[in-house]
Tab-separated table of C-alpha atoms and ligand atoms in Angstrom:
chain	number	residue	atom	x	y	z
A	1	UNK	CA	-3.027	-6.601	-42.075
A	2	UNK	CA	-6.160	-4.974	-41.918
A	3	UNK	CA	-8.589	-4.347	-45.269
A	4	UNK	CA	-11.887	-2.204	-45.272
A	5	UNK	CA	-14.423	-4.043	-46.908
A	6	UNK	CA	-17.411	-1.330	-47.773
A	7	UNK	CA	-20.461	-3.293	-48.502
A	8	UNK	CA	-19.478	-6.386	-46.978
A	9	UNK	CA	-22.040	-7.350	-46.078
A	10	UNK	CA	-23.643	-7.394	-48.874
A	11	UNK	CA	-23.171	-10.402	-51.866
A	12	UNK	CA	-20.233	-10.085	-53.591
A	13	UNK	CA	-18.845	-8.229	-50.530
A	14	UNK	CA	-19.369	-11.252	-48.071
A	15	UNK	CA	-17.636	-13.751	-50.132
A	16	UNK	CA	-14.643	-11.358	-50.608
A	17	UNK	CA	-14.693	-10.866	-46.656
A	18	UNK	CA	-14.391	-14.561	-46.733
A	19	UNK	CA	-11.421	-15.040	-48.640
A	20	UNK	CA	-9.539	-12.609	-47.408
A	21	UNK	CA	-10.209	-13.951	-43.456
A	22	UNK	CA	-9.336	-17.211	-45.097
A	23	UNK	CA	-5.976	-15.334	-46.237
A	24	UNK	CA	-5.562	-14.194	-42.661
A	25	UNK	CA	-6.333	-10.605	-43.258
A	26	UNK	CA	-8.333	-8.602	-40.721
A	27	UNK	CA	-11.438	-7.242	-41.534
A	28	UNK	CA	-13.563	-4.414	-41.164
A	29	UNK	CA	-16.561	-3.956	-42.634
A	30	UNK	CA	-18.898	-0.485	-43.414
A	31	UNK	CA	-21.748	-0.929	-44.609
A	32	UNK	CA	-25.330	0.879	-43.937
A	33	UNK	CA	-27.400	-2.273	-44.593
A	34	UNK	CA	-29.542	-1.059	-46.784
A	35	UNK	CA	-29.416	-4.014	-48.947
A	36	UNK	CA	-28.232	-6.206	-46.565
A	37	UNK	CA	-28.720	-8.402	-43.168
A	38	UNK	CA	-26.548	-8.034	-39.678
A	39	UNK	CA	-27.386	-11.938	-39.678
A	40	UNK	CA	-24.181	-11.928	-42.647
A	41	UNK	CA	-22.329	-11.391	-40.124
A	42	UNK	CA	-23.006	-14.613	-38.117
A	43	UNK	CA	-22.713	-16.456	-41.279
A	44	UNK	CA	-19.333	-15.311	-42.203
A	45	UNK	CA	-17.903	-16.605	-38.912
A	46	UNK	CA	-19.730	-19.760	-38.914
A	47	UNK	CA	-17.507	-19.991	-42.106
A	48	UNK	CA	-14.056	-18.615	-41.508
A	49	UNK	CA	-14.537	-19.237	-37.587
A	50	UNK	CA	-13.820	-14.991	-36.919
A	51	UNK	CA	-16.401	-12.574	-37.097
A	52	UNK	CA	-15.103	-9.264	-38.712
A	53	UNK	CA	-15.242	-6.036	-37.096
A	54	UNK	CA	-18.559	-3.883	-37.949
A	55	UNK	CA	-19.279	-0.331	-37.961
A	56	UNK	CA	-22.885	0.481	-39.450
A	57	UNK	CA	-23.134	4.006	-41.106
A	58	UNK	CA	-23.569	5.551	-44.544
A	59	UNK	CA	-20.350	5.832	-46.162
A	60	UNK	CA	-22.384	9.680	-48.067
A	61	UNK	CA	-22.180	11.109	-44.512
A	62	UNK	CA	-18.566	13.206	-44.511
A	63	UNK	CA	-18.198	13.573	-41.263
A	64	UNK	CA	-18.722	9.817	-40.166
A	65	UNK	CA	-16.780	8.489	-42.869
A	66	UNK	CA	-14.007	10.747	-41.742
A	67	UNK	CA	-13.761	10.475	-38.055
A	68	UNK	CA	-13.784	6.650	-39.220
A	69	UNK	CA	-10.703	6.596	-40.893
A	70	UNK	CA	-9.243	8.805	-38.131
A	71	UNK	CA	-9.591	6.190	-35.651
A	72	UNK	CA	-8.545	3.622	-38.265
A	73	UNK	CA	-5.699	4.654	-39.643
A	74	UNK	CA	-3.649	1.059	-39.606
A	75	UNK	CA	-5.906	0.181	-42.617
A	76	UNK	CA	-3.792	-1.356	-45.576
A	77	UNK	CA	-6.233	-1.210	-48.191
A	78	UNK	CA	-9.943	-0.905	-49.151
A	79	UNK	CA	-12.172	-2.881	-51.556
A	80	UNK	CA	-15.163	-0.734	-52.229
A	81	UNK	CA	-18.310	-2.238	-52.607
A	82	UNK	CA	-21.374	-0.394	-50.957
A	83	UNK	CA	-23.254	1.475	-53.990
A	84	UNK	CA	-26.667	0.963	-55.489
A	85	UNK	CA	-26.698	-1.484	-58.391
A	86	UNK	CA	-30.447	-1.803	-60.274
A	87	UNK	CA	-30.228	-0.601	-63.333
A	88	UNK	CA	-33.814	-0.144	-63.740
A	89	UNK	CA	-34.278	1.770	-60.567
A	90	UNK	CA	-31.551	4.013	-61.449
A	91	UNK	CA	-32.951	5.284	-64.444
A	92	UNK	CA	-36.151	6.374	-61.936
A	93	UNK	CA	-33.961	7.663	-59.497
A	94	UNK	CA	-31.174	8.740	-61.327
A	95	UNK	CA	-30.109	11.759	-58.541
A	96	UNK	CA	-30.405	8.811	-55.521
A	97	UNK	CA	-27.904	7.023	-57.798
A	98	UNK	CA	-25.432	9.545	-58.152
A	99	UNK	CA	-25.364	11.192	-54.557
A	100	UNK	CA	-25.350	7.543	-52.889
A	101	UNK	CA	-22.566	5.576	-55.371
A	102	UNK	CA	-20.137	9.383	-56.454
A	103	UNK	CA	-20.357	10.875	-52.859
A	104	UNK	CA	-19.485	7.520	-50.797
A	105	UNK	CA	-16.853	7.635	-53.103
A	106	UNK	CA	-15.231	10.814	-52.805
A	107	UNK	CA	-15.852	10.519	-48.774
A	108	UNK	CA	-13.562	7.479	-48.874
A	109	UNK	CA	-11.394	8.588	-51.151
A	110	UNK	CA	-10.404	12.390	-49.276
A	111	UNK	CA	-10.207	9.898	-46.115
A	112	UNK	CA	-7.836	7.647	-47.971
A	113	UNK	CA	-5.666	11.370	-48.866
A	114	UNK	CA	-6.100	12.112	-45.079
A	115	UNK	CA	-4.983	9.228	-43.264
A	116	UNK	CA	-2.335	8.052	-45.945
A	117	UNK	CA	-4.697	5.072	-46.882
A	118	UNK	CA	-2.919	4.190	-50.429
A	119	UNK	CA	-4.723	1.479	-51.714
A	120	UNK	CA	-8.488	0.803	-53.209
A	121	UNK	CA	-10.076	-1.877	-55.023
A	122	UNK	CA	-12.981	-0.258	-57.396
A	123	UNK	CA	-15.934	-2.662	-58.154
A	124	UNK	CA	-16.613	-2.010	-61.659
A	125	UNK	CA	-18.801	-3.290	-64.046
A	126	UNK	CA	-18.465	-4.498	-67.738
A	127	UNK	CA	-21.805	-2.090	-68.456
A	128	UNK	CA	-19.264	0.347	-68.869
A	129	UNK	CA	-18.843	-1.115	-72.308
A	130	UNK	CA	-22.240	-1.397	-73.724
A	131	UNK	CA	-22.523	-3.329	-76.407
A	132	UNK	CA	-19.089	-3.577	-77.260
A	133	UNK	CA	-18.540	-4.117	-81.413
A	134	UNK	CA	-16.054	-6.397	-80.853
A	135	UNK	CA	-16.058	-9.923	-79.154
A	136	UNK	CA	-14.853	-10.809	-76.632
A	137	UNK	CA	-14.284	-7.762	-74.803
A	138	UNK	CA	-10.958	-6.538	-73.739
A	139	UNK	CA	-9.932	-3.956	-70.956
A	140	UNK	CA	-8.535	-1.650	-74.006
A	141	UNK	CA	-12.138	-2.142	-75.650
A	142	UNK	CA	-13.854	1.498	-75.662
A	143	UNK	CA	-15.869	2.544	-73.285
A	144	UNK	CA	-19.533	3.555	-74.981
A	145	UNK	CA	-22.281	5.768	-73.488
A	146	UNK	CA	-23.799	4.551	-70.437
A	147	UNK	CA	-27.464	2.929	-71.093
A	148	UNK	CA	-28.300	3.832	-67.610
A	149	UNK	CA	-27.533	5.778	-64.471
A	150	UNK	CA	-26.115	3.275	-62.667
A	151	UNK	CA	-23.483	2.536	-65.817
A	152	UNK	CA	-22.778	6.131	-66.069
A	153	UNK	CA	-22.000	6.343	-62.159
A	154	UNK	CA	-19.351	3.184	-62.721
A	155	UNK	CA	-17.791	5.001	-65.535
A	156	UNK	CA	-17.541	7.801	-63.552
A	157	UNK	CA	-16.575	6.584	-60.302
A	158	UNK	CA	-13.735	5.193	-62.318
A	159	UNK	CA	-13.100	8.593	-63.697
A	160	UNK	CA	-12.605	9.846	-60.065
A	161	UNK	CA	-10.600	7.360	-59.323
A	162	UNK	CA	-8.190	8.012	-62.238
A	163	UNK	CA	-8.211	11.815	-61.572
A	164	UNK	CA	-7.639	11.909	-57.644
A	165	UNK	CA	-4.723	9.052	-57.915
A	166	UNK	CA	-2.848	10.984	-60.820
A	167	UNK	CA	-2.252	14.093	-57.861
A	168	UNK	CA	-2.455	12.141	-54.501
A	169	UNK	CA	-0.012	9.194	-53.702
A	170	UNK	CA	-3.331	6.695	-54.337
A	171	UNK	CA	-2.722	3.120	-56.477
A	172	UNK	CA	-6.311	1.358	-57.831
A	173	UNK	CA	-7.179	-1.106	-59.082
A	174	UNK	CA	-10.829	-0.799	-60.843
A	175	UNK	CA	-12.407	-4.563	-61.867
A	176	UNK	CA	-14.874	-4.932	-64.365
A	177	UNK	CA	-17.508	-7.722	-63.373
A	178	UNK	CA	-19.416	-9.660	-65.876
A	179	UNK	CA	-22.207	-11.742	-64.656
A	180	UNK	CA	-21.564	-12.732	-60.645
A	181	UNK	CA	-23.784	-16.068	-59.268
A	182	UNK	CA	-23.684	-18.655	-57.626
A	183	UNK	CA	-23.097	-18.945	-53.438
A	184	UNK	CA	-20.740	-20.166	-51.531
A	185	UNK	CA	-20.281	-23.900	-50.889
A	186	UNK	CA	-21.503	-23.678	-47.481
A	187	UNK	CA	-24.466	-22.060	-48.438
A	188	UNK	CA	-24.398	-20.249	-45.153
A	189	UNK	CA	-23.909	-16.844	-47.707
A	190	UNK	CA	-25.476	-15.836	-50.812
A	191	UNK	CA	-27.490	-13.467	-52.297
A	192	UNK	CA	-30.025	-12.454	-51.013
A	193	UNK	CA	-32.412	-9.781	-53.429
A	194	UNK	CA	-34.678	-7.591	-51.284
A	195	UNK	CA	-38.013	-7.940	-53.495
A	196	UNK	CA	-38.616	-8.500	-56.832
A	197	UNK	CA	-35.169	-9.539	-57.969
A	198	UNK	CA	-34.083	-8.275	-61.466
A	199	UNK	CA	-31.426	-10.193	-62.379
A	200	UNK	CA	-31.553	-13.863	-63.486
A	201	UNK	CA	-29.869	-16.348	-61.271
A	202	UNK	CA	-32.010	-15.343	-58.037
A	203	UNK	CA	-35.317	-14.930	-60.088
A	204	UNK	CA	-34.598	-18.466	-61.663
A	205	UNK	CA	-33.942	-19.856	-58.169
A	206	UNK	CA	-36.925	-18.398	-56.828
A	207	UNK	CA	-39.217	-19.326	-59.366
A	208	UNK	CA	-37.787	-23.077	-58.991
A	209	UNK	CA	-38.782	-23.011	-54.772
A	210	UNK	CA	-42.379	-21.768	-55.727
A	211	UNK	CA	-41.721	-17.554	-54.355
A	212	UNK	CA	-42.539	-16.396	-58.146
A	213	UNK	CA	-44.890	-18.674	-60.473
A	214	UNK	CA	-42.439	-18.225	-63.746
A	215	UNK	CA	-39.411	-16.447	-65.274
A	216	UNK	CA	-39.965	-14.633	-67.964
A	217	UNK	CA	-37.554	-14.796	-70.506
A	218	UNK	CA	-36.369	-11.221	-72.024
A	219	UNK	CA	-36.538	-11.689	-75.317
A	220	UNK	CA	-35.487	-14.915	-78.004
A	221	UNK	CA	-35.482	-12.971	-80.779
A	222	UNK	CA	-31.419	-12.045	-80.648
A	223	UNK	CA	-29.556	-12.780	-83.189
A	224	UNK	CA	-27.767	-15.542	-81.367
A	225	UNK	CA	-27.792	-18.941	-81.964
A	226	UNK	CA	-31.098	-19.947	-79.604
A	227	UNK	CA	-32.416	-16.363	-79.676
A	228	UNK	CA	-31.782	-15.353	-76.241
A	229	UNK	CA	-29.572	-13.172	-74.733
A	230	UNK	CA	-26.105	-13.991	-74.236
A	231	UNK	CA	-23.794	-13.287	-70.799
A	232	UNK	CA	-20.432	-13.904	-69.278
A	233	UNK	CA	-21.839	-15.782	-65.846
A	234	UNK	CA	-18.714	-15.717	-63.254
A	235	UNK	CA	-18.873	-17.820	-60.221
A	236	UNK	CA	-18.940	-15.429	-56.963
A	237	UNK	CA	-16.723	-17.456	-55.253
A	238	UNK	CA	-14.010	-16.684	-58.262
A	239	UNK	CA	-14.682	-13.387	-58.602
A	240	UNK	CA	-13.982	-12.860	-54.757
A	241	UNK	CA	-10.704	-14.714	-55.093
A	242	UNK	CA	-9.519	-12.447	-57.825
A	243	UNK	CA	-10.336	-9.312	-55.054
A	244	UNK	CA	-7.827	-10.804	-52.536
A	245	UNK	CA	-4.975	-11.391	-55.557
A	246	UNK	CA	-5.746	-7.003	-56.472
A	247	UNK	CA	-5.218	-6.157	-52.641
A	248	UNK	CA	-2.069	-8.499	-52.418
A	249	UNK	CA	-0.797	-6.885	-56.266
A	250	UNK	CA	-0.919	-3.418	-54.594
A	251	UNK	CA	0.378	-4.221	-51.077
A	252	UNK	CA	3.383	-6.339	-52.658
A	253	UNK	CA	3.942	-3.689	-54.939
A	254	UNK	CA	3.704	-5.632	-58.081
A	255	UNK	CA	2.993	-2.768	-60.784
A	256	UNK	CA	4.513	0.289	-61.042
A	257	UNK	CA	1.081	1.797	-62.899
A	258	UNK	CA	-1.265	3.904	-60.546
A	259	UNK	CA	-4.093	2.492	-61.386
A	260	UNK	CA	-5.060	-0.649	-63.245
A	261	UNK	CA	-8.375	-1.796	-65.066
A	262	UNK	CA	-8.576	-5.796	-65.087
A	263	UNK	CA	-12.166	-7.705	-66.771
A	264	UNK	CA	-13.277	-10.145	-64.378
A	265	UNK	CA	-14.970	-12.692	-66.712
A	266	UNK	CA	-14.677	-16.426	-67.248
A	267	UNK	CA	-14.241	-15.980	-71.053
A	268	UNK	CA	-17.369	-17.890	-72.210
A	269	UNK	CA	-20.951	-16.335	-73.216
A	270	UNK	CA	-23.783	-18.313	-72.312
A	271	UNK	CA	-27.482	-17.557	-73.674
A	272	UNK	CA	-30.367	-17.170	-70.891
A	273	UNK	CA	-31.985	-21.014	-72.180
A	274	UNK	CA	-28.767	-22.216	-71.627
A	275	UNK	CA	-28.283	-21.153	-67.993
A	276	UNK	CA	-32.006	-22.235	-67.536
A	277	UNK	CA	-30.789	-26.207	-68.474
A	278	UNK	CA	-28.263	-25.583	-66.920
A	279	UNK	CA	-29.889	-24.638	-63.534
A	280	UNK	CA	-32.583	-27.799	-64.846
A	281	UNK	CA	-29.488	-30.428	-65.011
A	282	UNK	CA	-27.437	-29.410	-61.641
A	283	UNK	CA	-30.724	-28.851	-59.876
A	284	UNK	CA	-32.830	-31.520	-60.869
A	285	UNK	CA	-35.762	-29.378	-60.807
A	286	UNK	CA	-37.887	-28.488	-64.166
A	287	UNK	CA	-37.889	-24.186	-64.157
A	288	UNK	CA	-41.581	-22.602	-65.360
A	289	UNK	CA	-40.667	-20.039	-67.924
A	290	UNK	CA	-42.558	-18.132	-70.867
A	291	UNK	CA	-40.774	-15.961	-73.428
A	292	UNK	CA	-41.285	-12.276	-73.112
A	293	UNK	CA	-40.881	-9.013	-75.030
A	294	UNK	CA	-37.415	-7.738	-74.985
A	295	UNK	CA	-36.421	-6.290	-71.728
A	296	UNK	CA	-34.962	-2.128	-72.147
A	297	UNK	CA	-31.538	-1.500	-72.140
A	298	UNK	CA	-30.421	-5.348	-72.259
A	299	UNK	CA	-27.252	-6.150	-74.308
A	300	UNK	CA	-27.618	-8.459	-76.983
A	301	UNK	CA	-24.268	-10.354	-76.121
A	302	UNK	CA	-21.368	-9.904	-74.134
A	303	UNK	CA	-17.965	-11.851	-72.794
A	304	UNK	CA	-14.572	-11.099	-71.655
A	305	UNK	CA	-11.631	-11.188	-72.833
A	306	UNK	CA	-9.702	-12.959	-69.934
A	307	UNK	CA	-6.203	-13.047	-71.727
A	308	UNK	CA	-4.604	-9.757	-69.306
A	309	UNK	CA	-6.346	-10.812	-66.182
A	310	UNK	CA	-4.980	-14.220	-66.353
A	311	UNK	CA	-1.611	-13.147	-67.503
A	312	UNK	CA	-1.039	-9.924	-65.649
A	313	UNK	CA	-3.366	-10.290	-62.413
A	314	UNK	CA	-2.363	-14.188	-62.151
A	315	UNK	CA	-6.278	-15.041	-61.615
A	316	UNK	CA	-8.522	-17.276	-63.717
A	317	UNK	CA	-12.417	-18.277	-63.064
A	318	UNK	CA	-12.203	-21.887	-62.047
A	319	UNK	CA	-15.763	-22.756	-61.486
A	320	UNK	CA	-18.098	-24.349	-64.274
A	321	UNK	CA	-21.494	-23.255	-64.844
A	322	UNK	CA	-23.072	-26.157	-63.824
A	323	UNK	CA	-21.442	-25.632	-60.448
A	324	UNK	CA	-22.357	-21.954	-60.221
A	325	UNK	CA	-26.317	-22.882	-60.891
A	326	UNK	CA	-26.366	-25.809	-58.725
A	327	UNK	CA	-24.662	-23.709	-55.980
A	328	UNK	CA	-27.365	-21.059	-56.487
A	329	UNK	CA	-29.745	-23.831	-55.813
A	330	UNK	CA	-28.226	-25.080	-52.743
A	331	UNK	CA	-28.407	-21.548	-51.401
A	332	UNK	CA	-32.042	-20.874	-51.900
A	333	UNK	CA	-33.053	-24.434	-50.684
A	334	UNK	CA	-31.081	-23.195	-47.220
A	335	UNK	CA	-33.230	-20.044	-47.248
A	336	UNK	CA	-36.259	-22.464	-47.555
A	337	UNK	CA	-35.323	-24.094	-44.491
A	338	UNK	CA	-34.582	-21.170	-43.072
A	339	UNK	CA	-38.168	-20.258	-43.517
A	340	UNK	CA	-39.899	-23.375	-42.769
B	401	LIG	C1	-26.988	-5.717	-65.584
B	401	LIG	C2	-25.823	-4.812	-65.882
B	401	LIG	C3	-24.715	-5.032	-64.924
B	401	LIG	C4	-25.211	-4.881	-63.536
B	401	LIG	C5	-26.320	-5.861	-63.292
B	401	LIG	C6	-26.812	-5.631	-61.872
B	401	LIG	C7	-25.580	-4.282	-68.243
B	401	LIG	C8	-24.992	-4.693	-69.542
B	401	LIG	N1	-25.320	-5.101	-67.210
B	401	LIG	O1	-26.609	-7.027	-65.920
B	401	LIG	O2	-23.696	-4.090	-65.116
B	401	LIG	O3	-24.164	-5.083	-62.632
B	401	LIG	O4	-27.358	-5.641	-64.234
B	401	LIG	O5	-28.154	-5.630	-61.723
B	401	LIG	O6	-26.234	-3.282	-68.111
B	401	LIG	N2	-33.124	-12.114	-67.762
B	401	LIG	C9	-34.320	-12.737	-68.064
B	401	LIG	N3	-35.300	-12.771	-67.107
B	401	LIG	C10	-35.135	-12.217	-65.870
B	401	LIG	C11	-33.897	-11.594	-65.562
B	401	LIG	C12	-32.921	-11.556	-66.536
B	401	LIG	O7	-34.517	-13.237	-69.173
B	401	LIG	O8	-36.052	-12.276	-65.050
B	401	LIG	C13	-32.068	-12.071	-68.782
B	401	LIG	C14	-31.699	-10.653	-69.177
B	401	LIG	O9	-32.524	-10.176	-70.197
B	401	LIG	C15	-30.238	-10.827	-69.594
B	401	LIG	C16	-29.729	-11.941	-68.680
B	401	LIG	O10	-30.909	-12.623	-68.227
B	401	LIG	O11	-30.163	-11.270	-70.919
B	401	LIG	C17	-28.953	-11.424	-67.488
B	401	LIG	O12	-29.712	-10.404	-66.853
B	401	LIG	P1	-29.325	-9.807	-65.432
B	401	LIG	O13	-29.034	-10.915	-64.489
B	401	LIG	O14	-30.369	-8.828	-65.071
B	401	LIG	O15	-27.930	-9.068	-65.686
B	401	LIG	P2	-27.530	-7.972	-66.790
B	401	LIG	O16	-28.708	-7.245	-67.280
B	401	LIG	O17	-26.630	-8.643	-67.762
């Protein structure tokens, strides 16, 4: 059975194209590599021991994406990863934002309409809640203004989604991330943050192997219990497993609803000093950090509610933090070797 992975080569989208080899599906994989490496590729079948197919173009060009699906028409499903994802970028760019992550989108999904294509996995995000009033945060929770481009394309990318099934024979099934880290066992994938990196896992990890002198911590002046900020951090790995149990829901035919919204969170918030001893116990390594000013647009707290996507979906994050820092760690000490 053959899934179309768009963006997998990228982080979350590599470990999903794992799991699902590992499940014996076939593969193929768009993606324009814009945040990526071919090398992925290598990787994933030093892993799984199969190298997925590859076709390299930009899922915004029409005409590509459609004579793509023409010639793959035996496709089952489609997990949809390839969009731009800083949040800080997006509020520079916020025009590169919406043509790249609404367009790709509406290519793929008039491709789905024209090839009878009836299934698609939406990578969503829990931004789409803000900061919710209530905790933790359930699928039902309302959705808030976005803070930021990139939020507002998620919401509406889901919007589109919604819209286009409720007239074409189309099922979805959109999932919310929290907080994704962590690498694969093998630490032969990871991620792998072109620059700068925004987000915390890969900037801690960095800072730890000597690429950036310190982290700065955004902020300890929250009202939470140490100050900092607090997140729902979700192991990759588990998050990836939960994509293979959507595609299998919709192929098996398990819900009669079109589309379906499911939080992929591990239920517990963690504050950014606790992931820092965390990453400081698995690792073994002492992290240089000085407290900042708050960072823009930053939540003060957020976690899922994992009650539906345990029940309903039949998924639940396994994977402690400890495991998810220390597996971080492993990956950037590969890189290092990599380098040397
Ligand atoms: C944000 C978005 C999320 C998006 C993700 C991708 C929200 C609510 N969430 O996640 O949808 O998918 O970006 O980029 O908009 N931190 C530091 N120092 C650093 C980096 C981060 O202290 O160098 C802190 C942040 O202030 C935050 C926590 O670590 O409290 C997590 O930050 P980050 O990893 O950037 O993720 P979010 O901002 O939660």
């Amino acid at each position: 059975m053959k899934i179309l992975v768009t963006g997998g080569t990228g982080y979350i989208g590599s470990h999903t194209v794992v799991e699902l080899q590992e499940k014996g599906y076939e593969v193929v994989i768009v993606d324009n590599l814009s945040n990526s490496s071919i090398e992925v590729l290598d990787n994933i079948a030093k892993i799984t021991g199969k190298r997925p197919q590859f076709e390299q173009f930009d899922l915004t060009e029409q005409k590509r994406t459609a004579e793509f699906f023409a010639a793959n028409s035996d496709i089952e499903a489609i997990i949809h990863f390839a969009a731009f994802k800083a949040v800080g970028e997006s509020v520079e760019k916020p025009l590169m934002y919406y043509r790249n992550n609404l367009i790709s989108l509406m290519n793929i999904l008039q491709g789905m309409i024209d090839n009878r294509v009836k299934n698609i996995v939406f990578s969503s995000s829990c931004t789409v809640y803000g900061q919710p009033e209530k905790l933790p945060v359930s699928e039902s929770s309302p959705i808030q203004k976005a803070w930021s481009p990139y939020g507002n394309t998620k919401q509406m990318s889901e919007e589109i989604i919604q819209f286009t099934s409720d007239v074409n024979d189309l099922q979805a099934i959109l999932l919310r991330y929290f907080n994704p880290i962590g690498a694969h066992e093998s630490a032969l994938i990871g991620e792998l943050p072109i620059g700068v990196p925004n987000c915390l896992m890969p900037y801690i990890t960095q800072t730890a192997i000597g690429i950036r002198e310190f982290l700065r911590v955004w902020g300890d002046d929250y009202p939470t219990p140490d100050g900092t900020a607090i997140r729902d951090y979700i192991h990759v790995v588990d998050l990836a497993k939960a994509h293979v149990i959507a595609i299998e829901r919709m192929i098996e035919k398990r819900s009669n609803k079109k589309v379906e919204i499911f939080n992929l969170g591990t239920g517990n918030g963690f504050s950014v000093m606790e992931v820092i001893k965390s990453f400081e116990r698995a690792s073994g390594v002492k992290l240089n950090y000085q407290i900042m000013e708050r960072r823009s647009g930053d939540v003060v707290e957020v976690w899922s509610d994992t009650e539906y996507a345990n029940k309903e979906l039949g998924w639940k994050a396994e994977k402690p933090l400890d495991e998810m820092t220390l597996s971080a760690w492993k990956w950037e000490e590969a890189l290092a070797k990599k380098r040397d």
